[in-house]
XYZ file of C-alpha atoms in Angstrom:
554
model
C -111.377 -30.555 -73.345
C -109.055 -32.109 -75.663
C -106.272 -29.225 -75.062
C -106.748 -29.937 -71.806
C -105.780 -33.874 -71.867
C -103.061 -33.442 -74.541
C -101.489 -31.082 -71.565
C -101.993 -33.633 -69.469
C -100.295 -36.377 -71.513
C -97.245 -34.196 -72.000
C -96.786 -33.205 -68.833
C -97.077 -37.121 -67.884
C -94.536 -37.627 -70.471
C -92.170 -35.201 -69.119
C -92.458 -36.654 -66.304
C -91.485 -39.450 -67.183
C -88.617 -38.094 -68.902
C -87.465 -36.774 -65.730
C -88.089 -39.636 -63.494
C -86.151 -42.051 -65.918
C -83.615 -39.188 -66.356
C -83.377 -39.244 -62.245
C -83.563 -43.076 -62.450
C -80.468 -43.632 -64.810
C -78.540 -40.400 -63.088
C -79.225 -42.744 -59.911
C -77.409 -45.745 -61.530
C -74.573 -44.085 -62.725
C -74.032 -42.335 -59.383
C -73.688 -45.469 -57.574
C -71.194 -46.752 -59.327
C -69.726 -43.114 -59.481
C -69.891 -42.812 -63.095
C -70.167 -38.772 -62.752
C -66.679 -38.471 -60.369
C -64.746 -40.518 -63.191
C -66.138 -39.149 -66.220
C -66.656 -35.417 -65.622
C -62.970 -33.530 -65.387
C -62.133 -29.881 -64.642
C -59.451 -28.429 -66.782
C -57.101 -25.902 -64.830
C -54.633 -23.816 -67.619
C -51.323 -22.256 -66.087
C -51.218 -18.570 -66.250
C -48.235 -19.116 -68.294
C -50.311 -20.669 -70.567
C -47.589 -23.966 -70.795
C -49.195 -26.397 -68.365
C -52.914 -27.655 -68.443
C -54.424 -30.332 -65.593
C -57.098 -32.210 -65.863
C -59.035 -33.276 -62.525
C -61.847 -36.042 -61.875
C -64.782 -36.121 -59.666
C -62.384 -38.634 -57.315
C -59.069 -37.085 -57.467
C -61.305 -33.455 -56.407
C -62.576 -35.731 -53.531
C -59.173 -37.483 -52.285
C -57.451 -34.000 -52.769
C -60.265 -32.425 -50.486
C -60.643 -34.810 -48.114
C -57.093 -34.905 -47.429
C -56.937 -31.735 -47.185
C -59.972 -31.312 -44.691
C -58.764 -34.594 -42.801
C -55.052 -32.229 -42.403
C -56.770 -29.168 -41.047
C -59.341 -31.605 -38.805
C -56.393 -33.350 -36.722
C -54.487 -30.123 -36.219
C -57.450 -28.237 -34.870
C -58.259 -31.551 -32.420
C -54.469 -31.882 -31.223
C -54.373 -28.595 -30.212
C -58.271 -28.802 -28.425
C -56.360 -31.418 -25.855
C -54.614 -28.444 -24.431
C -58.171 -27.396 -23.044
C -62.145 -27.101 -24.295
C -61.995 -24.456 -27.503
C -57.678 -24.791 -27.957
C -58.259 -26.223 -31.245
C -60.578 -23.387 -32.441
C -58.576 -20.766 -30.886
C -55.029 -21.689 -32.205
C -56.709 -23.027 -36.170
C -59.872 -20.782 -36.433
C -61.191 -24.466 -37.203
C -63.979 -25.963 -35.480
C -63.500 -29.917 -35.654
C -66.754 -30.534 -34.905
C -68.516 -28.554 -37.646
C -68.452 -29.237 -41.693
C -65.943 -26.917 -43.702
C -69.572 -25.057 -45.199
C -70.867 -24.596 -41.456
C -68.227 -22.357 -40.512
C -67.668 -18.983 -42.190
C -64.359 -17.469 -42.862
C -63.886 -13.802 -41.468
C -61.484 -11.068 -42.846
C -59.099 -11.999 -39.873
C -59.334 -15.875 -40.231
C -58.705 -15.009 -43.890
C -55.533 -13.111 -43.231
C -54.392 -15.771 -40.865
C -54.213 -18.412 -43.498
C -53.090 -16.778 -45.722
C -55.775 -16.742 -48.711
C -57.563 -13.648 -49.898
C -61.083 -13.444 -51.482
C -60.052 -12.532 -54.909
C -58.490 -16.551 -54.727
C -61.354 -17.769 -53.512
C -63.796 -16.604 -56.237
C -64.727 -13.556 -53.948
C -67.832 -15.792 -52.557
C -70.559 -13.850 -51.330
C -70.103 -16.164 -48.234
C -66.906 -17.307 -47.586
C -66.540 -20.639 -45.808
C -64.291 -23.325 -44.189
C -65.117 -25.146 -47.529
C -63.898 -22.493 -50.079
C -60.447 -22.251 -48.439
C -60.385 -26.275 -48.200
C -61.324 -26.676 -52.219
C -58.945 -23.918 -52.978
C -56.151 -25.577 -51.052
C -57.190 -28.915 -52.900
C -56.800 -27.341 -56.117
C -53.245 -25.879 -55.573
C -52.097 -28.965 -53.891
C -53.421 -30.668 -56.763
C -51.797 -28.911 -59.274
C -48.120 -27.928 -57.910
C -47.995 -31.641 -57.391
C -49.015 -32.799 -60.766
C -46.592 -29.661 -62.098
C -43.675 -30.860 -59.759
C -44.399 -34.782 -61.252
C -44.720 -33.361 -65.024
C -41.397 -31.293 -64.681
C -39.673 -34.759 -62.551
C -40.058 -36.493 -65.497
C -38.605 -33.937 -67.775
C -35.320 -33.935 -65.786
C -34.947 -37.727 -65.873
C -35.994 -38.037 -61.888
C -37.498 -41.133 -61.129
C -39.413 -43.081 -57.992
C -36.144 -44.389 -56.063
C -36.912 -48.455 -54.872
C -37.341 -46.778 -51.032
C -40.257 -44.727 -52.604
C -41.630 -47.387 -54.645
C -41.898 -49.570 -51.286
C -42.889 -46.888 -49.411
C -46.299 -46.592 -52.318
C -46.531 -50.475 -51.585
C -46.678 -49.938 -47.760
C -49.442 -47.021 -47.978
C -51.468 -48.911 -49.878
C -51.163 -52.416 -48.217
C -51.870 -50.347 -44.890
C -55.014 -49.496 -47.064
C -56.250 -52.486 -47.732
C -55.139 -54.229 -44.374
C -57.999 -51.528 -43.193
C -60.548 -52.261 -45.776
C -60.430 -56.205 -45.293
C -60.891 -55.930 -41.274
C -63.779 -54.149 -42.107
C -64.878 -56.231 -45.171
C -64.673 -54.073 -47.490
C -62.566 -54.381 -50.789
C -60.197 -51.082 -51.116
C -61.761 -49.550 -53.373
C -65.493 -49.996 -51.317
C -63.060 -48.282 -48.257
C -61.958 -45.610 -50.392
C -65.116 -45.026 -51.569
C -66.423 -44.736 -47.803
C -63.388 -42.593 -46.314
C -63.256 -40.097 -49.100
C -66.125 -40.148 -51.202
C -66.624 -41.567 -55.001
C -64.627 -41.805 -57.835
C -61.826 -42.333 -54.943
C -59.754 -45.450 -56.250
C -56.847 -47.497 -55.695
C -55.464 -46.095 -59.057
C -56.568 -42.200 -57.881
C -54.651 -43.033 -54.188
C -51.599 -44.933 -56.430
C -51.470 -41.480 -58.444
C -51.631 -38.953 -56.443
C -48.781 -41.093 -54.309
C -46.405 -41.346 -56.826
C -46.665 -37.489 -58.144
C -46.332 -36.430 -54.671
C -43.032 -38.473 -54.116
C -42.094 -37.490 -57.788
C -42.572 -33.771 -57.083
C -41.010 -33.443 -54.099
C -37.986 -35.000 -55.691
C -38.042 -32.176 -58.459
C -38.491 -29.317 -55.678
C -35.622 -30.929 -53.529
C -33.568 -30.900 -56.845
C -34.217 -26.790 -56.968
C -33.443 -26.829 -53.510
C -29.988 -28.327 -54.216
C -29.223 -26.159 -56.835
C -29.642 -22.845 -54.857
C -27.691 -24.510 -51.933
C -24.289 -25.193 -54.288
C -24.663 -21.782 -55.461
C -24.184 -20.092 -51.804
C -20.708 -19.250 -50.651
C -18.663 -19.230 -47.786
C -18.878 -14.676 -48.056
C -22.723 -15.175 -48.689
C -23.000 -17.296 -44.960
C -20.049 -14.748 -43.605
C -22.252 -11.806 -44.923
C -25.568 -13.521 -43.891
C -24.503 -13.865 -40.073
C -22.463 -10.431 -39.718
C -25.702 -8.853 -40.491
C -27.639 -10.917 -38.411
C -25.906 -12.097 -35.278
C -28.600 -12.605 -33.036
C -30.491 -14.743 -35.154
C -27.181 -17.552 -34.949
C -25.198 -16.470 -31.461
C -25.968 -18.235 -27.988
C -25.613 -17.035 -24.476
C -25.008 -18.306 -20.895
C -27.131 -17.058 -18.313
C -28.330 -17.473 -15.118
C -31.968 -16.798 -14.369
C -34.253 -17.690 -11.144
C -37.756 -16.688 -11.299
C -40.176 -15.504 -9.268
C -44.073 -16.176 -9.089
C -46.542 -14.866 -7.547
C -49.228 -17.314 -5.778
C -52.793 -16.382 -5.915
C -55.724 -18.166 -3.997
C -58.606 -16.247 -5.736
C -60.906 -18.403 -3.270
C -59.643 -16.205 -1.221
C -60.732 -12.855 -2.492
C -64.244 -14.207 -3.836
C -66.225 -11.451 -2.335
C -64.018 -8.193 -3.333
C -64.887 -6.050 -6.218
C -62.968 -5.777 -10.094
C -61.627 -2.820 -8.096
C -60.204 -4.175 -5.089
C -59.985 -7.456 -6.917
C -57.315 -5.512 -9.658
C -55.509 -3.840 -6.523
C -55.267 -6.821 -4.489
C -53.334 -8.452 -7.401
C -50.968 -5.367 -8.046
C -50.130 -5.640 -3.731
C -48.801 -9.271 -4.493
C -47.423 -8.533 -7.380
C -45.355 -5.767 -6.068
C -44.407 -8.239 -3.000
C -43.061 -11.261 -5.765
C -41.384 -8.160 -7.005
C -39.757 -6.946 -3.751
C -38.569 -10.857 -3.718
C -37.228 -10.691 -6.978
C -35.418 -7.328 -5.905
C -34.106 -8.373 -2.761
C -32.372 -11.770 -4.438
C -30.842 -9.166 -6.727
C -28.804 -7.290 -3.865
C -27.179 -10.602 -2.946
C -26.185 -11.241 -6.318
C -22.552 -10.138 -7.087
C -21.013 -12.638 -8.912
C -22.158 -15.675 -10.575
C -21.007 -17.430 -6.761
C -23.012 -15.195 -5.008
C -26.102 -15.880 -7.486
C -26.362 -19.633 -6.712
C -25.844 -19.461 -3.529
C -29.085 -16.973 -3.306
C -30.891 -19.755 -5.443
C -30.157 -21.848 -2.725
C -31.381 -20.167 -0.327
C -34.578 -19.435 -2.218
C -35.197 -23.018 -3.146
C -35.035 -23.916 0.693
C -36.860 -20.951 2.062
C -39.829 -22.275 -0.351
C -39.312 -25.922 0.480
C -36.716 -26.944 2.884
C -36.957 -30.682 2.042
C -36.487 -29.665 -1.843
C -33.124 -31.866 -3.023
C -33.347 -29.161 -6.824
C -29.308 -28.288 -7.477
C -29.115 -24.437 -7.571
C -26.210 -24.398 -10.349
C -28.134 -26.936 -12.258
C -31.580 -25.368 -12.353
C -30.553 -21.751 -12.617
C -28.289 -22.224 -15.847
C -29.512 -21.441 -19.264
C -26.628 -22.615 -21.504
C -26.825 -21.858 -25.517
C -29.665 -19.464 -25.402
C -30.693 -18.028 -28.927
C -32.506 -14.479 -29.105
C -35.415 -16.838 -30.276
C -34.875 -19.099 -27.205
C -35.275 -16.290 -24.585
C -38.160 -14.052 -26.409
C -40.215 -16.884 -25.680
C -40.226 -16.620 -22.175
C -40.452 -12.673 -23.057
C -39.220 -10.054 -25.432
C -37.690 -8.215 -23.160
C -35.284 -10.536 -21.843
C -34.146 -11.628 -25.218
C -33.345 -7.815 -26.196
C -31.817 -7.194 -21.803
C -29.663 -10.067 -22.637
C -28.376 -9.582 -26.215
C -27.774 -5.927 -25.706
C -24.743 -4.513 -27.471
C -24.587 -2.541 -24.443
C -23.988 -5.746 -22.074
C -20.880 -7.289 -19.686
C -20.397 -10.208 -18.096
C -21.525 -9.915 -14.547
C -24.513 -7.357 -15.647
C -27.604 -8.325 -13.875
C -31.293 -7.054 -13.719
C -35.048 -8.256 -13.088
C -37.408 -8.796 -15.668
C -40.998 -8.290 -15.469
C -42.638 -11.519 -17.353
C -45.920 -10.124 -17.037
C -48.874 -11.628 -14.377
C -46.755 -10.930 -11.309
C -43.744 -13.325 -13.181
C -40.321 -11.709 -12.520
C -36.620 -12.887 -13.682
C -33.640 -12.740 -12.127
C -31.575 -12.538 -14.997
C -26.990 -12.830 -14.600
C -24.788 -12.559 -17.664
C -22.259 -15.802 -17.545
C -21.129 -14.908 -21.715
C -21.704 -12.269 -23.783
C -23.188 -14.208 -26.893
C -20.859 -15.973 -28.516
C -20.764 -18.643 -31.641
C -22.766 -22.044 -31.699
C -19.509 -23.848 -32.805
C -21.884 -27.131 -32.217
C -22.210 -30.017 -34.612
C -25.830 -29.190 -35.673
C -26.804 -32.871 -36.368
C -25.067 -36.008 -34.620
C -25.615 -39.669 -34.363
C -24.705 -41.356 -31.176
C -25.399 -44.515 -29.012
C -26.336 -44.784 -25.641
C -26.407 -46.811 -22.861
C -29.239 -46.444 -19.813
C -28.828 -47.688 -16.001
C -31.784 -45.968 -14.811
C -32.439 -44.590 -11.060
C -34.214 -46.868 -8.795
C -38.131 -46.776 -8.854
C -38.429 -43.744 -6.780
C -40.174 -44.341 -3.681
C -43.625 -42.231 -2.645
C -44.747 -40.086 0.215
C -47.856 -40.319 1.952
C -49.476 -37.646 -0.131
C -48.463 -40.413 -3.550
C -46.110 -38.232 -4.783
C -42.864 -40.089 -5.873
C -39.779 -38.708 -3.225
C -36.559 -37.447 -5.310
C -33.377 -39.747 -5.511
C -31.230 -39.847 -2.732
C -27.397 -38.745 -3.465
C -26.677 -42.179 -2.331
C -29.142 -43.737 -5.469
C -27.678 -41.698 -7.916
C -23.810 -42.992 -6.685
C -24.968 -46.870 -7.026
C -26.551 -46.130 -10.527
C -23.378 -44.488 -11.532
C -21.196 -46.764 -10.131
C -23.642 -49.552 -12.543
C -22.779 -47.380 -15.386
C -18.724 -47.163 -14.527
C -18.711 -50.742 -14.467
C -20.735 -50.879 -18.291
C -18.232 -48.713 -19.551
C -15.099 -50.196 -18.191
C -16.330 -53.380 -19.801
C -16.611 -51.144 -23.091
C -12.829 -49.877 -22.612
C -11.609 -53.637 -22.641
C -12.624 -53.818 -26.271
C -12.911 -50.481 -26.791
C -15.167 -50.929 -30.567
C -18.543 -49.916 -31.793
C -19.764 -54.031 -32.338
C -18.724 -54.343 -28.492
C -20.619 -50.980 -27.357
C -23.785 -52.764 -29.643
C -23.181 -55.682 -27.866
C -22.986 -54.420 -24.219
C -26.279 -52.427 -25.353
C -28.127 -55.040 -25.795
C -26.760 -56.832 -22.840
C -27.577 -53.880 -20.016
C -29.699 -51.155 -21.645
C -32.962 -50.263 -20.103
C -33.959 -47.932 -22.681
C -36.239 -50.634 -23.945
C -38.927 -51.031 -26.092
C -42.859 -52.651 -25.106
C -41.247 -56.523 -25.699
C -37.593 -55.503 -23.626
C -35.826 -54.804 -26.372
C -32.846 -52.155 -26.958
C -34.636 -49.198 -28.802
C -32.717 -49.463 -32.439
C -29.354 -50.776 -30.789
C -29.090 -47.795 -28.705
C -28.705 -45.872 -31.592
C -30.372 -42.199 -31.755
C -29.780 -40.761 -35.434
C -30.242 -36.915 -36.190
C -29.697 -35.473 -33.138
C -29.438 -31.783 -32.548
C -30.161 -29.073 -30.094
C -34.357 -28.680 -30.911
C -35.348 -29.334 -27.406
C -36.604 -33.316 -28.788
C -33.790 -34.864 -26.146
C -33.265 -33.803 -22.581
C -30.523 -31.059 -21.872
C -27.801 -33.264 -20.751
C -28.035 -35.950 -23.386
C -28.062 -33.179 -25.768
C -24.998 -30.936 -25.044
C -22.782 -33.281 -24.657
C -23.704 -35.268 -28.145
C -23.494 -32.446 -30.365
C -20.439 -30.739 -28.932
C -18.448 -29.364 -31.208
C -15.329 -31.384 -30.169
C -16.776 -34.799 -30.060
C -14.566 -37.145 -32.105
C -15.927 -41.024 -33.185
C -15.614 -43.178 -30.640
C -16.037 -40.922 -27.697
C -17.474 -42.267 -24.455
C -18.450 -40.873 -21.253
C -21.118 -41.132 -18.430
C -24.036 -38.617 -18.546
C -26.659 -37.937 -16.018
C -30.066 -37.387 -16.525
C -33.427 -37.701 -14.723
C -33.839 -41.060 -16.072
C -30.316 -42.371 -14.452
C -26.978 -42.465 -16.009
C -26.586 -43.183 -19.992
C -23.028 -44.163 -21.415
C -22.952 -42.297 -24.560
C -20.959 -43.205 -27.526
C -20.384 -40.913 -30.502
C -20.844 -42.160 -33.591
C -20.208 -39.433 -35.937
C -21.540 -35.570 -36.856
C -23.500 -35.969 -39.523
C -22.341 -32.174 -41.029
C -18.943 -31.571 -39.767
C -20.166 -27.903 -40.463
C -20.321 -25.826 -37.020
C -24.274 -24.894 -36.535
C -23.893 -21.159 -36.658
C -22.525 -21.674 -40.313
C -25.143 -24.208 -41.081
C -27.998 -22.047 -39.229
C -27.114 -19.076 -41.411
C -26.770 -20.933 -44.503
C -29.889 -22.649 -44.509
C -31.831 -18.989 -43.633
C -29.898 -18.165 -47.350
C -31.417 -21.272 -48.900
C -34.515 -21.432 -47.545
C -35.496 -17.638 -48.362
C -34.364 -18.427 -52.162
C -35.855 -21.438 -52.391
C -39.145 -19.849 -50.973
C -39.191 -17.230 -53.678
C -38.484 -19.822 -56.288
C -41.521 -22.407 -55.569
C -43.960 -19.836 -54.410
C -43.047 -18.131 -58.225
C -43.605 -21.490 -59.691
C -46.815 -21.755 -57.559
C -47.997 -18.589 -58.291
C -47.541 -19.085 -62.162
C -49.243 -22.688 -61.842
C -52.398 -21.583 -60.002
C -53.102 -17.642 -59.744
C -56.044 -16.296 -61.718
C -56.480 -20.268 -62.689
C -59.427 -20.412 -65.290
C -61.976 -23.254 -64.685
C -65.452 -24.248 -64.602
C -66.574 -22.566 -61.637
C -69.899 -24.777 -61.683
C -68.161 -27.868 -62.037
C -65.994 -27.122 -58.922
C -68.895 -25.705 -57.150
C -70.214 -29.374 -57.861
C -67.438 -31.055 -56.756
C -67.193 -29.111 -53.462
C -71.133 -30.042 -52.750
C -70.522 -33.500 -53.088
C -67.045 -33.960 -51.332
C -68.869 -31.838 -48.539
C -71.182 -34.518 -48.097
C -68.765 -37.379 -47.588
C -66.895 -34.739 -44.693
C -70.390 -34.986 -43.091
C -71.007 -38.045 -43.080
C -68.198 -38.944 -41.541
C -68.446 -36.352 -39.022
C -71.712 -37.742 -38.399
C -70.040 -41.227 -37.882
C -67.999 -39.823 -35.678
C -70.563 -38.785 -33.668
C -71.937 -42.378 -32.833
């Protein structure tokens, strides 16, 4: 009897050792004692570097990462209902720990199991931590070795630090919270001003040191090394001029509801071989580059006789890469840059689904002698508001239209010519421009910085700004769907043609890949850490992702 209630006392003691144990473990984790105090130690394989990471900083580093991951799997899902999964292998709408990671997924980002901790069950989550981690530590390694070299925060940086973090707390007081209370609630505890302020200034402090490296390797190439670099790889730096017209075929599967996957797949293969017979018969017309628009011509009426598309306009292709052209299809990019080809060679294409080119060589592939970066101003007299058919649909500009808006943009650039200087072109910008931002304003002066052949800018605007023989001060009237811009060239900002600078940033690039990923590789493989602590971490950080997810939700 007495054995019995002296076990009974000490298991009421115990338990009240553990409930006051619970009850102070509570307190603490409120005010997030446990993500500020407890720090996992990461050693270098090297042996020479050693990092030290809180609760918080695991948090902000995994959040960030997850929050990365999260908006590039929903931008792509806006291309259609399961894009986002499709093109990431991320499901936005799940938790990181919900979502396992397959052999293939595995392989597609690039992380294998061994780096992971060989999990019995890989998820979402491991691959987000171990990102975290080696985010977290090339960063802190890039800061460390910054401040070795004498590299410091320029003023731009340090204002740019101020600017994050007022944006911060601009967000936290609209929602009453104090910043760190936001922090807190965005990426979980221990998350601070000071652990946001941190992790800020190594990033901007590392990618100083790594754009240091980067300048190094670049001095070190040499006029041979870019002369060697493009000799052996031509295709990856020529262009071409060609003429293409393509063919689709139209398919109203309404149409053929009730046939069978038989006469289903032959029905398709009948008008495919019919768009094909098309794409032949255009073909046989085609015996010069003459001869090829005029067939376009034709085409474009025969399909709509009221269409007002240009023929030499829509069927050029002008400074085609191999790159360019493979993405249409593979096979036109290796038809085209053929060491066999002539000018005047011409075939069809078959771009799969009943798709067929009409390809005509203009140029054998020759070199981008383009400036591959420009600055230049602009000028827009846009079209009229283009009127709209009974069906809504807005009814092209009439050659008459596009005379008057030209005639506008003669007048503009007369004006210019009288005082023929860059304050004057500024000034007639903001006089005339309609490239204006939401309160009528002249985007930037008319000024468009950067520019280069990337597709960003429409083809007209583009080709004639970074032509190769553009000079300062250069004017002229270009025409584009939006109306007529008077363009003003400011200056190239590499004087370099972009074959040469093309070829020598492939050079760079590949060095300075094997450099940092070396650096990487001796900062983080085979890292040696508390696997339980981290395991910790990842739990808790998890929860914050699904809470907000949860939010979300609402």
């Amino acid at each position: 009897m007495k054995a019995k209630k002296l076990a009974t006392k000490i298991i009421a003691i115990v338990l009240a050792v553990v409930v006051g144990l619970g009850a102070i473990y509570g307190v603490l984790s409120f005010f997030d004692v446990p993500e500020k105090a407890i720090k996992v130690t990461f050693q270098s394989t090297d042996g020479k570097m050693t990092y030290k990471m809180s609760g918080g900083e695991f948090n902000y580093y995994y959040l960030t990462t997850f929050f990365n991951i999260y908006q590039e799997a929903a931008y792509y899902e806006q291309m259609g209902q399961g894009m986002g999964l499709a093109y990431t292998g991320f499901d936005y709408s799940k938790a990181p720990s919900d979502q396992p990671l397959t052999a293939e997924l595995l392989t597609t980002i690039g992380v294998t199991l061994e780096e992971l901790g060989n999990p019995k069950n890989p998820t979402w989550s491991d691959a987000i931590t171990y990102f975290a981690i080696n985010n977290f530590v090339s960063t802190r390694y890039g800061a460390e070795m910054a401040k070795k070299n004498n590299i410091s925060l320029s003023e731009e940086e340090k204002t740019q630090i101020e600017s994050n973090i007022t944006e911060i707390k601009m967000s936290a007081n609209q929602n009453d919270y104090s910043i760190n209370r936001w922090l807190r609630a965005q990426y979980g505890k221990g998350v601070t001003e000071k652990v946001v302020r941190t992790a800020l200034e190594s990033e901007y402090l590392s990618q100083a040191y790594f754009n240091s490296i980067r300048e190094n390797i670049s001095s070190g190439i040499t006029d041979d090394d870019i002369i060697a670099e493009y000799d052996a790889n031509r295709k990856d730096y020529d262009v071409v001029d060609i003429r293409m017209y393509k063919f689709t075929t139209s398919i109203d599967e309404k149409e053929h509801a009730d046939l069978s996957e038989e006469e289903h797949e032959a029905k398709h293969e009948e008008l495919f071989a019919e768009t094909k017979e098309k794409a032949d018969a255009f073909l046989e017309k085609v015996t010069d580059e003459k001869s090829f628009i005029n067939a376009a011509k034709a085409e474009i009426k025969n399909e709509d006789v009221k269409s007002t598309k240009d023929p030499d306009a829509t069927t050029l292709s002008e400074q085609k890469t191999y790159a360019d052209l493979s993405t249409d299809t593979e096979e036109l990019a290796k038809w085209v840059f053929d060491e066999a080809r002539q000018v005047g060679d011409k075939t069809v294409i078959d771009n799969g689904a009943g798709s067929y080119y009409v390809v005509f060589m203009k140029t054998l592939p020759y070199q981008n002698d383009n400036f591959s970066s420009v600055d230049v101003r602009h000028i827009l007299i846009k079209f009229p508001d283009p009127e709209k058919d009974a069906d809504g649909k807005a009814i092209p500009h009439t050659d008459k239209q596009k005379e008057e808006t030209k005639a506008e943009a003669q007048k503009v650039l007369d004006e210019y010519l009288e005082d023929p200087t860059e304050n004057n072109f500024i000034a007639l910008t903001n006089k005339y421009s309609e490239d204006v931002d939401s309160l009528n304003r002249p985007n930037n002066d008319g000024l468009y910085q950067n520019v280069s052949d990337n597709g960003q800018y429409v083809a007209a605007f583009t080709k004639w700004s970074v032509d190769g023989e553009r000079k300062a001060g250069d004017t002229g009237l270009v025409e584009t769907e939006y109306g007529y811009h008077i363009m003003y060239f400011v200056k190239a900002n590499e004087e370099t043609p972009k074959w040469e600078a093309d070829a020598k940033e492939k050079l760079v690039q590949t060095e300075y890949t094997e450099v940092t990923n070396e650096i990487v590789k001796v900062q983080t493989s085979a890292i040696e850490y508390e696997t339980t602590l981290v395991n910790w971490m990842e739990k808790r950080s998890e929860k914050s992702v699904k809470k907000l997810l949860t939010a979300n939700r609402r």
